[in-house]
Amino acid sequence: MFDFLKKRYSLAESGVLSGSVDAHSHILFGVDDGASHREDALAMLEYEETLGVREVWCTPHIMEDVPNTTEELQKRFELLKSLYKGNIQLHLAAEYMLDTLFLDRLKKRDLLLHRDGWLLIETSANNPPLNLFSSLSLLRMTGITPILAHPERYRYLQKTDYQKLIADGVKLQLNLSSLTGYYGLTAKDKAEWLLENDMYATFGSDCHRVKGIKEQYGRKALTSATIEKLSLLARCQ
């Protein structure tokens, strides 16, 4: 009630990102729709460092339209590490679209895993893949823990779906910009509900451009209650 009267804070000024882990980014340059050049990647890392971020996961797209190979991404990642002279610890994983290319990579066990044997996956924002829940169960049976990227953005998922996903052992990853309204009010409302109910396992910037991340992290859109919840989540990462 009277939510519009509450004071708002930006992610940049909140301090919540100090010591945090950015679990989802498109900082690795020249491989997808994220950073185009090394300068773009280094600028994003420099900005994240000013906020106190301690670790960044580079998670480039792998999908039928962007068929990056593990070997190519590993080479580019080693180049990024050689160029970056800051204090953030860098890691490499990938963001896999649940499509036929993913099924092929899964059969070959040719996967770039996230922390703790997690695998970052995504779907279309509007339409679920065929047999979504059975596909996720298959991953679990192979010993891999699915972590669903930005679940608040999937229009086809309802509250009961999120509860079922978590009951089935799926982790959820919050896009921080969802809380600023960047993806619309529906995604913002879902993100706030999932965060309030402790349903996220981690969060990330999903940053593609330094201008974009600065703009979103500078928006005064978060209440003190949201900041408190984010702080608790950051400590669990």
JSON list of C-alpha atoms in Angstrom, two decimals:
[
{"chain": "A", "resi": 1, "resn": "MET", "atom": "CA", "xyz": [0.00, 0.00, 0.00]},
{"chain": "A", "resi": 2, "resn": "PHE", "atom": "CA", "xyz": [1.27, 3.48, -0.93]},
{"chain": "A", "resi": 3, "resn": "ASP", "atom": "CA", "xyz": [4.30, 1.82, -2.54]},
{"chain": "A", "resi": 4, "resn": "PHE", "atom": "CA", "xyz": [4.77, 4.88, -4.75]},
{"chain": "A", "resi": 5, "resn": "LEU", "atom": "CA", "xyz": [5.62, 6.92, -1.64]},
{"chain": "A", "resi": 6, "resn": "LYS", "atom": "CA", "xyz": [8.59, 4.74, -0.68]},
{"chain": "A", "resi": 7, "resn": "LYS", "atom": "CA", "xyz": [12.07, 6.13, -1.21]},
{"chain": "A", "resi": 8, "resn": "ARG", "atom": "CA", "xyz": [13.88, 4.57, -4.16]},
{"chain": "A", "resi": 9, "resn": "TYR", "atom": "CA", "xyz": [17.53, 3.69, -4.52]},
{"chain": "A", "resi": 10, "resn": "SER", "atom": "CA", "xyz": [19.76, 2.72, -7.43]},
{"chain": "A", "resi": 11, "resn": "LEU", "atom": "CA", "xyz": [21.82, -0.46, -7.56]},
{"chain": "A", "resi": 12, "resn": "ALA", "atom": "CA", "xyz": [24.96, 1.63, -7.97]},
{"chain": "A", "resi": 13, "resn": "GLU", "atom": "CA", "xyz": [24.41, 3.61, -4.78]},
{"chain": "A", "resi": 14, "resn": "SER", "atom": "CA", "xyz": [22.97, 0.76, -2.70]},
{"chain": "A", "resi": 15, "resn": "GLY", "atom": "CA", "xyz": [26.29, -0.94, -1.97]},
{"chain": "A", "resi": 16, "resn": "VAL", "atom": "CA", "xyz": [24.66, -4.34, -2.51]},
{"chain": "A", "resi": 17, "resn": "LEU", "atom": "CA", "xyz": [27.09, -5.22, -5.32]},
{"chain": "A", "resi": 18, "resn": "SER", "atom": "CA", "xyz": [30.19, -4.80, -3.18]},
{"chain": "A", "resi": 19, "resn": "GLY", "atom": "CA", "xyz": [31.76, -8.24, -2.87]},
{"chain": "A", "resi": 20, "resn": "SER", "atom": "CA", "xyz": [29.11, -9.78, -5.12]},
{"chain": "A", "resi": 21, "resn": "VAL", "atom": "CA", "xyz": [29.26, -12.27, -7.98]},
{"chain": "A", "resi": 22, "resn": "ASP", "atom": "CA", "xyz": [27.92, -11.37, -11.42]},
{"chain": "A", "resi": 23, "resn": "ALA", "atom": "CA", "xyz": [26.68, -14.81, -12.48]},
{"chain": "A", "resi": 24, "resn": "HIS", "atom": "CA", "xyz": [25.55, -13.88, -16.00]},
{"chain": "A", "resi": 25, "resn": "SER", "atom": "CA", "xyz": [27.22, -11.49, -18.41]},
{"chain": "A", "resi": 26, "resn": "HIS", "atom": "CA", "xyz": [27.98, -11.02, -22.08]},
{"chain": "A", "resi": 27, "resn": "ILE", "atom": "CA", "xyz": [31.33, -9.39, -21.46]},
{"chain": "A", "resi": 28, "resn": "LEU", "atom": "CA", "xyz": [33.35, -11.87, -23.52]},
{"chain": "A", "resi": 29, "resn": "PHE", "atom": "CA", "xyz": [33.88, -9.90, -26.69]},
{"chain": "A", "resi": 30, "resn": "GLY", "atom": "CA", "xyz": [33.29, -10.72, -30.33]},
{"chain": "A", "resi": 31, "resn": "VAL", "atom": "CA", "xyz": [31.32, -13.93, -29.78]},
{"chain": "A", "resi": 32, "resn": "ASP", "atom": "CA", "xyz": [27.63, -12.96, -29.58]},
{"chain": "A", "resi": 33, "resn": "ASP", "atom": "CA", "xyz": [25.39, -9.90, -29.23]},
{"chain": "A", "resi": 34, "resn": "GLY", "atom": "CA", "xyz": [27.34, -8.70, -26.21]},
{"chain": "A", "resi": 35, "resn": "ALA", "atom": "CA", "xyz": [30.65, -6.82, -26.19]},
{"chain": "A", "resi": 36, "resn": "SER", "atom": "CA", "xyz": [31.83, -6.27, -29.76]},
{"chain": "A", "resi": 37, "resn": "HIS", "atom": "CA", "xyz": [35.44, -5.37, -29.05]},
{"chain": "A", "resi": 38, "resn": "ARG", "atom": "CA", "xyz": [37.99, -5.78, -26.30]},
{"chain": "A", "resi": 39, "resn": "GLU", "atom": "CA", "xyz": [37.52, -2.12, -25.33]},
{"chain": "A", "resi": 40, "resn": "ASP", "atom": "CA", "xyz": [33.82, -2.78, -24.65]},
{"chain": "A", "resi": 41, "resn": "ALA", "atom": "CA", "xyz": [34.62, -5.77, -22.46]},
{"chain": "A", "resi": 42, "resn": "LEU", "atom": "CA", "xyz": [37.27, -3.94, -20.47]},
{"chain": "A", "resi": 43, "resn": "ALA", "atom": "CA", "xyz": [34.99, -0.92, -19.97]},
{"chain": "A", "resi": 44, "resn": "MET", "atom": "CA", "xyz": [32.26, -3.14, -18.49]},
{"chain": "A", "resi": 45, "resn": "LEU", "atom": "CA", "xyz": [34.74, -4.86, -16.20]},
{"chain": "A", "resi": 46, "resn": "GLU", "atom": "CA", "xyz": [36.12, -1.51, -15.11]},
{"chain": "A", "resi": 47, "resn": "TYR", "atom": "CA", "xyz": [32.63, -0.30, -14.22]},
{"chain": "A", "resi": 48, "resn": "GLU", "atom": "CA", "xyz": [31.78, -3.48, -12.31]},
{"chain": "A", "resi": 49, "resn": "GLU", "atom": "CA", "xyz": [35.04, -3.10, -10.41]},
{"chain": "A", "resi": 50, "resn": "THR", "atom": "CA", "xyz": [34.03, 0.41, -9.27]},
{"chain": "A", "resi": 51, "resn": "LEU", "atom": "CA", "xyz": [30.92, -1.18, -7.73]},
{"chain": "A", "resi": 52, "resn": "GLY", "atom": "CA", "xyz": [32.99, -3.72, -5.82]},
{"chain": "A", "resi": 53, "resn": "VAL", "atom": "CA", "xyz": [32.00, -6.81, -7.82]},
{"chain": "A", "resi": 54, "resn": "ARG", "atom": "CA", "xyz": [34.49, -9.55, -6.94]},
{"chain": "A", "resi": 55, "resn": "GLU", "atom": "CA", "xyz": [33.73, -12.22, -9.55]},
{"chain": "A", "resi": 56, "resn": "VAL", "atom": "CA", "xyz": [32.25, -12.17, -13.06]},
{"chain": "A", "resi": 57, "resn": "TRP", "atom": "CA", "xyz": [31.04, -15.15, -15.04]},
{"chain": "A", "resi": 58, "resn": "CYS", "atom": "CA", "xyz": [31.33, -14.73, -18.80]},
{"chain": "A", "resi": 59, "resn": "THR", "atom": "CA", "xyz": [28.32, -16.58, -20.20]},
{"chain": "A", "resi": 60, "resn": "PRO", "atom": "CA", "xyz": [28.12, -16.10, -23.97]},
{"chain": "A", "resi": 61, "resn": "HIS", "atom": "CA", "xyz": [25.19, -17.44, -25.95]},
{"chain": "A", "resi": 62, "resn": "ILE", "atom": "CA", "xyz": [25.26, -20.91, -27.47]},
{"chain": "A", "resi": 63, "resn": "MET", "atom": "CA", "xyz": [22.29, -21.59, -29.72]},
{"chain": "A", "resi": 64, "resn": "GLU", "atom": "CA", "xyz": [21.45, -22.58, -33.27]},
{"chain": "A", "resi": 65, "resn": "ASP", "atom": "CA", "xyz": [21.77, -18.97, -34.44]},
{"chain": "A", "resi": 66, "resn": "VAL", "atom": "CA", "xyz": [25.01, -18.45, -32.45]},
{"chain": "A", "resi": 67, "resn": "PRO", "atom": "CA", "xyz": [26.78, -21.85, -32.59]},
{"chain": "A", "resi": 68, "resn": "ASN", "atom": "CA", "xyz": [29.83, -20.97, -30.53]},
{"chain": "A", "resi": 69, "resn": "THR", "atom": "CA", "xyz": [32.14, -23.90, -29.86]},
{"chain": "A", "resi": 70, "resn": "THR", "atom": "CA", "xyz": [33.70, -24.67, -26.51]},
{"chain": "A", "resi": 71, "resn": "GLU", "atom": "CA", "xyz": [37.21, -24.41, -27.95]},
{"chain": "A", "resi": 72, "resn": "GLU", "atom": "CA", "xyz": [36.59, -21.02, -29.55]},
{"chain": "A", "resi": 73, "resn": "LEU", "atom": "CA", "xyz": [35.13, -19.58, -26.37]},
{"chain": "A", "resi": 74, "resn": "GLN", "atom": "CA", "xyz": [37.96, -20.91, -24.23]},
{"chain": "A", "resi": 75, "resn": "LYS", "atom": "CA", "xyz": [40.53, -19.26, -26.54]},
{"chain": "A", "resi": 76, "resn": "ARG", "atom": "CA", "xyz": [38.71, -15.93, -26.46]},
{"chain": "A", "resi": 77, "resn": "PHE", "atom": "CA", "xyz": [38.36, -16.18, -22.67]},
{"chain": "A", "resi": 78, "resn": "GLU", "atom": "CA", "xyz": [42.11, -16.70, -22.26]},
{"chain": "A", "resi": 79, "resn": "LEU", "atom": "CA", "xyz": [42.67, -13.60, -24.42]},
{"chain": "A", "resi": 80, "resn": "LEU", "atom": "CA", "xyz": [40.31, -11.56, -22.24]},
{"chain": "A", "resi": 81, "resn": "LYS", "atom": "CA", "xyz": [42.11, -12.69, -19.10]},
{"chain": "A", "resi": 82, "resn": "SER", "atom": "CA", "xyz": [45.45, -11.66, -20.60]},
{"chain": "A", "resi": 83, "resn": "LEU", "atom": "CA", "xyz": [44.08, -8.20, -21.43]},
{"chain": "A", "resi": 84, "resn": "TYR", "atom": "CA", "xyz": [42.30, -7.50, -18.15]},
{"chain": "A", "resi": 85, "resn": "LYS", "atom": "CA", "xyz": [44.57, -6.14, -15.42]},
{"chain": "A", "resi": 86, "resn": "GLY", "atom": "CA", "xyz": [41.97, -5.51, -12.72]},
{"chain": "A", "resi": 87, "resn": "ASN", "atom": "CA", "xyz": [41.01, -7.34, -9.54]},
{"chain": "A", "resi": 88, "resn": "ILE", "atom": "CA", "xyz": [37.82, -9.13, -10.59]},
{"chain": "A", "resi": 89, "resn": "GLN", "atom": "CA", "xyz": [38.11, -12.89, -10.79]},
{"chain": "A", "resi": 90, "resn": "LEU", "atom": "CA", "xyz": [36.89, -14.09, -14.19]},
{"chain": "A", "resi": 91, "resn": "HIS", "atom": "CA", "xyz": [35.16, -17.40, -14.99]},
{"chain": "A", "resi": 92, "resn": "LEU", "atom": "CA", "xyz": [33.85, -18.95, -18.19]},
{"chain": "A", "resi": 93, "resn": "ALA", "atom": "CA", "xyz": [30.56, -20.76, -18.67]},
{"chain": "A", "resi": 94, "resn": "ALA", "atom": "CA", "xyz": [27.84, -20.32, -21.31]},
{"chain": "A", "resi": 95, "resn": "GLU", "atom": "CA", "xyz": [24.15, -19.55, -21.68]},
{"chain": "A", "resi": 96, "resn": "TYR", "atom": "CA", "xyz": [22.50, -22.40, -23.58]},
{"chain": "A", "resi": 97, "resn": "MET", "atom": "CA", "xyz": [19.24, -22.06, -25.46]},
{"chain": "A", "resi": 98, "resn": "LEU", "atom": "CA", "xyz": [17.11, -25.19, -25.09]},
{"chain": "A", "resi": 99, "resn": "ASP", "atom": "CA", "xyz": [17.15, -26.10, -28.79]},
{"chain": "A", "resi": 100, "resn": "THR", "atom": "CA", "xyz": [18.41, -28.92, -31.00]},
{"chain": "A", "resi": 101, "resn": "LEU", "atom": "CA", "xyz": [22.01, -27.71, -30.82]},
{"chain": "A", "resi": 102, "resn": "PHE", "atom": "CA", "xyz": [21.85, -27.92, -27.06]},
{"chain": "A", "resi": 103, "resn": "LEU", "atom": "CA", "xyz": [20.59, -31.50, -27.21]},
{"chain": "A", "resi": 104, "resn": "ASP", "atom": "CA", "xyz": [23.51, -32.37, -29.48]},
{"chain": "A", "resi": 105, "resn": "ARG", "atom": "CA", "xyz": [26.03, -30.76, -27.11]},
{"chain": "A", "resi": 106, "resn": "LEU", "atom": "CA", "xyz": [24.40, -32.52, -24.16]},
{"chain": "A", "resi": 107, "resn": "LYS", "atom": "CA", "xyz": [24.73, -35.93, -25.83]},
{"chain": "A", "resi": 108, "resn": "LYS", "atom": "CA", "xyz": [28.41, -35.23, -26.44]},
{"chain": "A", "resi": 109, "resn": "ARG", "atom": "CA", "xyz": [28.85, -33.81, -22.93]},
{"chain": "A", "resi": 110, "resn": "ASP", "atom": "CA", "xyz": [30.37, -30.80, -24.62]},
{"chain": "A", "resi": 111, "resn": "LEU", "atom": "CA", "xyz": [29.22, -28.20, -22.12]},
{"chain": "A", "resi": 112, "resn": "LEU", "atom": "CA", "xyz": [30.70, -25.22, -20.29]},
{"chain": "A", "resi": 113, "resn": "LEU", "atom": "CA", "xyz": [29.41, -25.59, -16.75]},
{"chain": "A", "resi": 114, "resn": "HIS", "atom": "CA", "xyz": [28.81, -22.85, -14.25]},
{"chain": "A", "resi": 115, "resn": "ARG", "atom": "CA", "xyz": [29.72, -23.13, -10.56]},
{"chain": "A", "resi": 116, "resn": "ASP", "atom": "CA", "xyz": [28.89, -26.28, -8.60]},
{"chain": "A", "resi": 117, "resn": "GLY", "atom": "CA", "xyz": [28.01, -28.23, -11.74]},
{"chain": "A", "resi": 118, "resn": "TRP", "atom": "CA", "xyz": [25.27, -25.80, -12.71]},
{"chain": "A", "resi": 119, "resn": "LEU", "atom": "CA", "xyz": [24.33, -25.23, -16.35]},
{"chain": "A", "resi": 120, "resn": "LEU", "atom": "CA", "xyz": [22.93, -21.83, -17.35]},
{"chain": "A", "resi": 121, "resn": "ILE", "atom": "CA", "xyz": [19.99, -22.27, -19.73]},
{"chain": "A", "resi": 122, "resn": "GLU", "atom": "CA", "xyz": [17.38, -20.07, -21.36]},
{"chain": "A", "resi": 123, "resn": "THR", "atom": "CA", "xyz": [14.28, -20.35, -23.52]},
{"chain": "A", "resi": 124, "resn": "SER", "atom": "CA", "xyz": [12.25, -18.05, -25.73]},
{"chain": "A", "resi": 125, "resn": "ALA", "atom": "CA", "xyz": [10.66, -15.24, -23.74]},
{"chain": "A", "resi": 126, "resn": "ASN", "atom": "CA", "xyz": [7.21, -15.94, -25.16]},
{"chain": "A", "resi": 127, "resn": "ASN", "atom": "CA", "xyz": [6.96, -19.66, -25.83]},
{"chain": "A", "resi": 128, "resn": "PRO", "atom": "CA", "xyz": [8.20, -22.62, -23.82]},
{"chain": "A", "resi": 129, "resn": "PRO", "atom": "CA", "xyz": [10.24, -25.30, -25.56]},
{"chain": "A", "resi": 130, "resn": "LEU", "atom": "CA", "xyz": [8.54, -28.63, -26.10]},
{"chain": "A", "resi": 131, "resn": "ASN", "atom": "CA", "xyz": [8.64, -30.75, -22.95]},
{"chain": "A", "resi": 132, "resn": "LEU", "atom": "CA", "xyz": [10.30, -28.05, -20.83]},
{"chain": "A", "resi": 133, "resn": "PHE", "atom": "CA", "xyz": [9.94, -29.87, -17.52]},
{"chain": "A", "resi": 134, "resn": "SER", "atom": "CA", "xyz": [10.97, -33.26, -18.92]},
{"chain": "A", "resi": 135, "resn": "SER", "atom": "CA", "xyz": [14.06, -31.68, -20.50]},
{"chain": "A", "resi": 136, "resn": "LEU", "atom": "CA", "xyz": [15.04, -30.17, -17.17]},
{"chain": "A", "resi": 137, "resn": "SER", "atom": "CA", "xyz": [14.46, -33.51, -15.46]},
{"chain": "A", "resi": 138, "resn": "LEU", "atom": "CA", "xyz": [16.76, -35.15, -18.01]},
{"chain": "A", "resi": 139, "resn": "LEU", "atom": "CA", "xyz": [19.50, -32.70, -17.08]},
{"chain": "A", "resi": 140, "resn": "ARG", "atom": "CA", "xyz": [19.04, -33.49, -13.42]},
{"chain": "A", "resi": 141, "resn": "MET", "atom": "CA", "xyz": [19.31, -37.23, -14.14]},
{"chain": "A", "resi": 142, "resn": "THR", "atom": "CA", "xyz": [22.68, -36.65, -15.82]},
{"chain": "A", "resi": 143, "resn": "GLY", "atom": "CA", "xyz": [23.99, -35.03, -12.66]},
{"chain": "A", "resi": 144, "resn": "ILE", "atom": "CA", "xyz": [23.72, -31.46, -13.96]},
{"chain": "A", "resi": 145, "resn": "THR", "atom": "CA", "xyz": [21.83, -28.79, -12.06]},
{"chain": "A", "resi": 146, "resn": "PRO", "atom": "CA", "xyz": [19.92, -26.48, -14.44]},
{"chain": "A", "resi": 147, "resn": "ILE", "atom": "CA", "xyz": [19.98, -22.80, -13.58]},
{"chain": "A", "resi": 148, "resn": "LEU", "atom": "CA", "xyz": [17.32, -20.92, -15.49]},
{"chain": "A", "resi": 149, "resn": "ALA", "atom": "CA", "xyz": [18.48, -17.50, -16.66]},
{"chain": "A", "resi": 150, "resn": "HIS", "atom": "CA", "xyz": [16.18, -14.53, -16.02]},
{"chain": "A", "resi": 151, "resn": "PRO", "atom": "CA", "xyz": [13.01, -16.59, -15.32]},
{"chain": "A", "resi": 152, "resn": "GLU", "atom": "CA", "xyz": [11.05, -13.43, -14.54]},
{"chain": "A", "resi": 153, "resn": "ARG", "atom": "CA", "xyz": [11.20, -12.55, -18.26]},
{"chain": "A", "resi": 154, "resn": "TYR", "atom": "CA", "xyz": [9.37, -15.67, -19.44]},
{"chain": "A", "resi": 155, "resn": "ARG", "atom": "CA", "xyz": [5.79, -14.62, -20.06]},
{"chain": "A", "resi": 156, "resn": "TYR", "atom": "CA", "xyz": [4.53, -18.20, -20.16]},
{"chain": "A", "resi": 157, "resn": "LEU", "atom": "CA", "xyz": [5.63, -19.01, -16.61]},
{"chain": "A", "resi": 158, "resn": "GLN", "atom": "CA", "xyz": [3.20, -18.51, -13.73]},
{"chain": "A", "resi": 159, "resn": "LYS", "atom": "CA", "xyz": [3.79, -18.61, -9.97]},
{"chain": "A", "resi": 160, "resn": "THR", "atom": "CA", "xyz": [2.93, -22.30, -9.75]},
{"chain": "A", "resi": 161, "resn": "ASP", "atom": "CA", "xyz": [5.45, -23.02, -12.52]},
{"chain": "A", "resi": 162, "resn": "TYR", "atom": "CA", "xyz": [8.24, -21.36, -10.58]},
{"chain": "A", "resi": 163, "resn": "GLN", "atom": "CA", "xyz": [7.33, -23.37, -7.51]},
{"chain": "A", "resi": 164, "resn": "LYS", "atom": "CA", "xyz": [7.39, -26.59, -9.54]},
{"chain": "A", "resi": 165, "resn": "LEU", "atom": "CA", "xyz": [10.76, -25.71, -11.07]},
{"chain": "A", "resi": 166, "resn": "ILE", "atom": "CA", "xyz": [12.33, -25.21, -7.65]},
{"chain": "A", "resi": 167, "resn": "ALA", "atom": "CA", "xyz": [10.70, -28.38, -6.31]},
{"chain": "A", "resi": 168, "resn": "ASP", "atom": "CA", "xyz": [12.28, -30.21, -9.27]},
{"chain": "A", "resi": 169, "resn": "GLY", "atom": "CA", "xyz": [15.75, -28.95, -8.33]},
{"chain": "A", "resi": 170, "resn": "VAL", "atom": "CA", "xyz": [16.07, -26.13, -10.85]},
{"chain": "A", "resi": 171, "resn": "LYS", "atom": "CA", "xyz": [17.92, -22.98, -9.74]},
{"chain": "A", "resi": 172, "resn": "LEU", "atom": "CA", "xyz": [16.74, -19.51, -10.74]},
{"chain": "A", "resi": 173, "resn": "GLN", "atom": "CA", "xyz": [18.98, -16.57, -11.74]},
{"chain": "A", "resi": 174, "resn": "LEU", "atom": "CA", "xyz": [17.75, -12.99, -11.40]},
{"chain": "A", "resi": 175, "resn": "ASN", "atom": "CA", "xyz": [18.59, -10.32, -13.96]},
{"chain": "A", "resi": 176, "resn": "LEU", "atom": "CA", "xyz": [19.24, -7.25, -11.83]},
{"chain": "A", "resi": 177, "resn": "SER", "atom": "CA", "xyz": [17.88, -4.94, -14.52]},
{"chain": "A", "resi": 178, "resn": "SER", "atom": "CA", "xyz": [14.51, -6.66, -14.24]},
{"chain": "A", "resi": 179, "resn": "LEU", "atom": "CA", "xyz": [14.12, -4.88, -10.91]},
{"chain": "A", "resi": 180, "resn": "THR", "atom": "CA", "xyz": [14.61, -1.50, -12.56]},
{"chain": "A", "resi": 181, "resn": "GLY", "atom": "CA", "xyz": [11.80, -2.08, -15.04]},
{"chain": "A", "resi": 182, "resn": "TYR", "atom": "CA", "xyz": [14.09, -2.53, -18.05]},
{"chain": "A", "resi": 183, "resn": "TYR", "atom": "CA", "xyz": [12.12, -5.56, -19.30]},
{"chain": "A", "resi": 184, "resn": "GLY", "atom": "CA", "xyz": [8.72, -4.12, -18.48]},
{"chain": "A", "resi": 185, "resn": "LEU", "atom": "CA", "xyz": [6.40, -4.03, -15.47]},
{"chain": "A", "resi": 186, "resn": "THR", "atom": "CA", "xyz": [5.37, -7.69, -15.71]},
{"chain": "A", "resi": 187, "resn": "ALA", "atom": "CA", "xyz": [8.98, -8.87, -15.47]},
{"chain": "A", "resi": 188, "resn": "LYS", "atom": "CA", "xyz": [9.61, -6.36, -12.65]},
{"chain": "A", "resi": 189, "resn": "ASP", "atom": "CA", "xyz": [6.61, -7.60, -10.66]},
{"chain": "A", "resi": 190, "resn": "LYS", "atom": "CA", "xyz": [7.64, -11.22, -11.13]},
{"chain": "A", "resi": 191, "resn": "ALA", "atom": "CA", "xyz": [11.22, -10.47, -10.13]},
{"chain": "A", "resi": 192, "resn": "GLU", "atom": "CA", "xyz": [10.10, -8.72, -6.96]},
{"chain": "A", "resi": 193, "resn": "TRP", "atom": "CA", "xyz": [7.78, -11.61, -6.06]},
{"chain": "A", "resi": 194, "resn": "LEU", "atom": "CA", "xyz": [10.47, -14.25, -6.69]},
{"chain": "A", "resi": 195, "resn": "LEU", "atom": "CA", "xyz": [13.01, -12.25, -4.69]},
{"chain": "A", "resi": 196, "resn": "GLU", "atom": "CA", "xyz": [10.60, -11.64, -1.81]},
{"chain": "A", "resi": 197, "resn": "ASN", "atom": "CA", "xyz": [9.88, -15.37, -1.62]},
{"chain": "A", "resi": 198, "resn": "ASP", "atom": "CA", "xyz": [13.58, -16.36, -1.64]},
{"chain": "A", "resi": 199, "resn": "MET", "atom": "CA", "xyz": [13.29, -18.25, -4.91]},
{"chain": "A", "resi": 200, "resn": "TYR", "atom": "CA", "xyz": [16.47, -17.00, -6.56]},
{"chain": "A", "resi": 201, "resn": "ALA", "atom": "CA", "xyz": [19.79, -18.80, -6.16]},
{"chain": "A", "resi": 202, "resn": "THR", "atom": "CA", "xyz": [21.94, -16.07, -7.71]},
{"chain": "A", "resi": 203, "resn": "PHE", "atom": "CA", "xyz": [21.84, -12.87, -9.74]},
{"chain": "A", "resi": 204, "resn": "GLY", "atom": "CA", "xyz": [23.64, -11.34, -12.69]},
{"chain": "A", "resi": 205, "resn": "SER", "atom": "CA", "xyz": [23.90, -8.23, -14.81]},
{"chain": "A", "resi": 206, "resn": "ASP", "atom": "CA", "xyz": [23.30, -9.92, -18.19]},
{"chain": "A", "resi": 207, "resn": "CYS", "atom": "CA", "xyz": [25.24, -6.88, -19.39]},
{"chain": "A", "resi": 208, "resn": "HIS", "atom": "CA", "xyz": [25.81, -6.40, -23.12]},
{"chain": "A", "resi": 209, "resn": "ARG", "atom": "CA", "xyz": [27.02, -2.76, -23.26]},
{"chain": "A", "resi": 210, "resn": "VAL", "atom": "CA", "xyz": [28.69, -0.51, -20.71]},
{"chain": "A", "resi": 211, "resn": "LYS", "atom": "CA", "xyz": [26.22, 2.30, -21.47]},
{"chain": "A", "resi": 212, "resn": "GLY", "atom": "CA", "xyz": [23.31, -0.04, -20.76]},
{"chain": "A", "resi": 213, "resn": "ILE", "atom": "CA", "xyz": [24.59, -1.35, -17.44]},
{"chain": "A", "resi": 214, "resn": "LYS", "atom": "CA", "xyz": [25.44, 2.15, -16.21]},
{"chain": "A", "resi": 215, "resn": "GLU", "atom": "CA", "xyz": [22.00, 3.40, -17.14]},
{"chain": "A", "resi": 216, "resn": "GLN", "atom": "CA", "xyz": [20.14, 0.55, -15.45]},
{"chain": "A", "resi": 217, "resn": "TYR", "atom": "CA", "xyz": [22.33, 0.45, -12.34]},
{"chain": "A", "resi": 218, "resn": "GLY", "atom": "CA", "xyz": [21.86, 4.22, -12.00]},
{"chain": "A", "resi": 219, "resn": "ARG", "atom": "CA", "xyz": [18.04, 4.16, -12.03]},
{"chain": "A", "resi": 220, "resn": "LYS", "atom": "CA", "xyz": [16.44, 4.90, -8.68]},
{"chain": "A", "resi": 221, "resn": "ALA", "atom": "CA", "xyz": [13.93, 2.06, -8.81]},
{"chain": "A", "resi": 222, "resn": "LEU", "atom": "CA", "xyz": [14.58, -0.15, -5.77]},
{"chain": "A", "resi": 223, "resn": "THR", "atom": "CA", "xyz": [13.01, 0.09, -2.33]},
{"chain": "A", "resi": 224, "resn": "SER", "atom": "CA", "xyz": [14.97, -0.50, 0.86]},
{"chain": "A", "resi": 225, "resn": "ALA", "atom": "CA", "xyz": [13.16, -3.85, 1.25]},
{"chain": "A", "resi": 226, "resn": "THR", "atom": "CA", "xyz": [14.37, -4.95, -2.19]},
{"chain": "A", "resi": 227, "resn": "ILE", "atom": "CA", "xyz": [17.92, -3.85, -1.38]},
{"chain": "A", "resi": 228, "resn": "GLU", "atom": "CA", "xyz": [17.81, -5.86, 1.84]},
{"chain": "A", "resi": 229, "resn": "LYS", "atom": "CA", "xyz": [16.68, -8.98, -0.02]},
{"chain": "A", "resi": 230, "resn": "LEU", "atom": "CA", "xyz": [19.40, -8.52, -2.63]},
{"chain": "A", "resi": 231, "resn": "SER", "atom": "CA", "xyz": [21.99, -8.16, 0.12]},
{"chain": "A", "resi": 232, "resn": "LEU", "atom": "CA", "xyz": [20.92, -11.48, 1.61]},
{"chain": "A", "resi": 233, "resn": "LEU", "atom": "CA", "xyz": [21.07, -13.15, -1.80]},
{"chain": "A", "resi": 234, "resn": "ALA", "atom": "CA", "xyz": [24.52, -11.67, -2.47]},
{"chain": "A", "resi": 235, "resn": "ARG", "atom": "CA", "xyz": [25.85, -13.16, 0.76]},
{"chain": "A", "resi": 236, "resn": "CYS", "atom": "CA", "xyz": [24.65, -16.62, -0.31]},
{"chain": "A", "resi": 237, "resn": "GLN", "atom": "CA", "xyz": [26.47, -16.60, -3.64]}
]
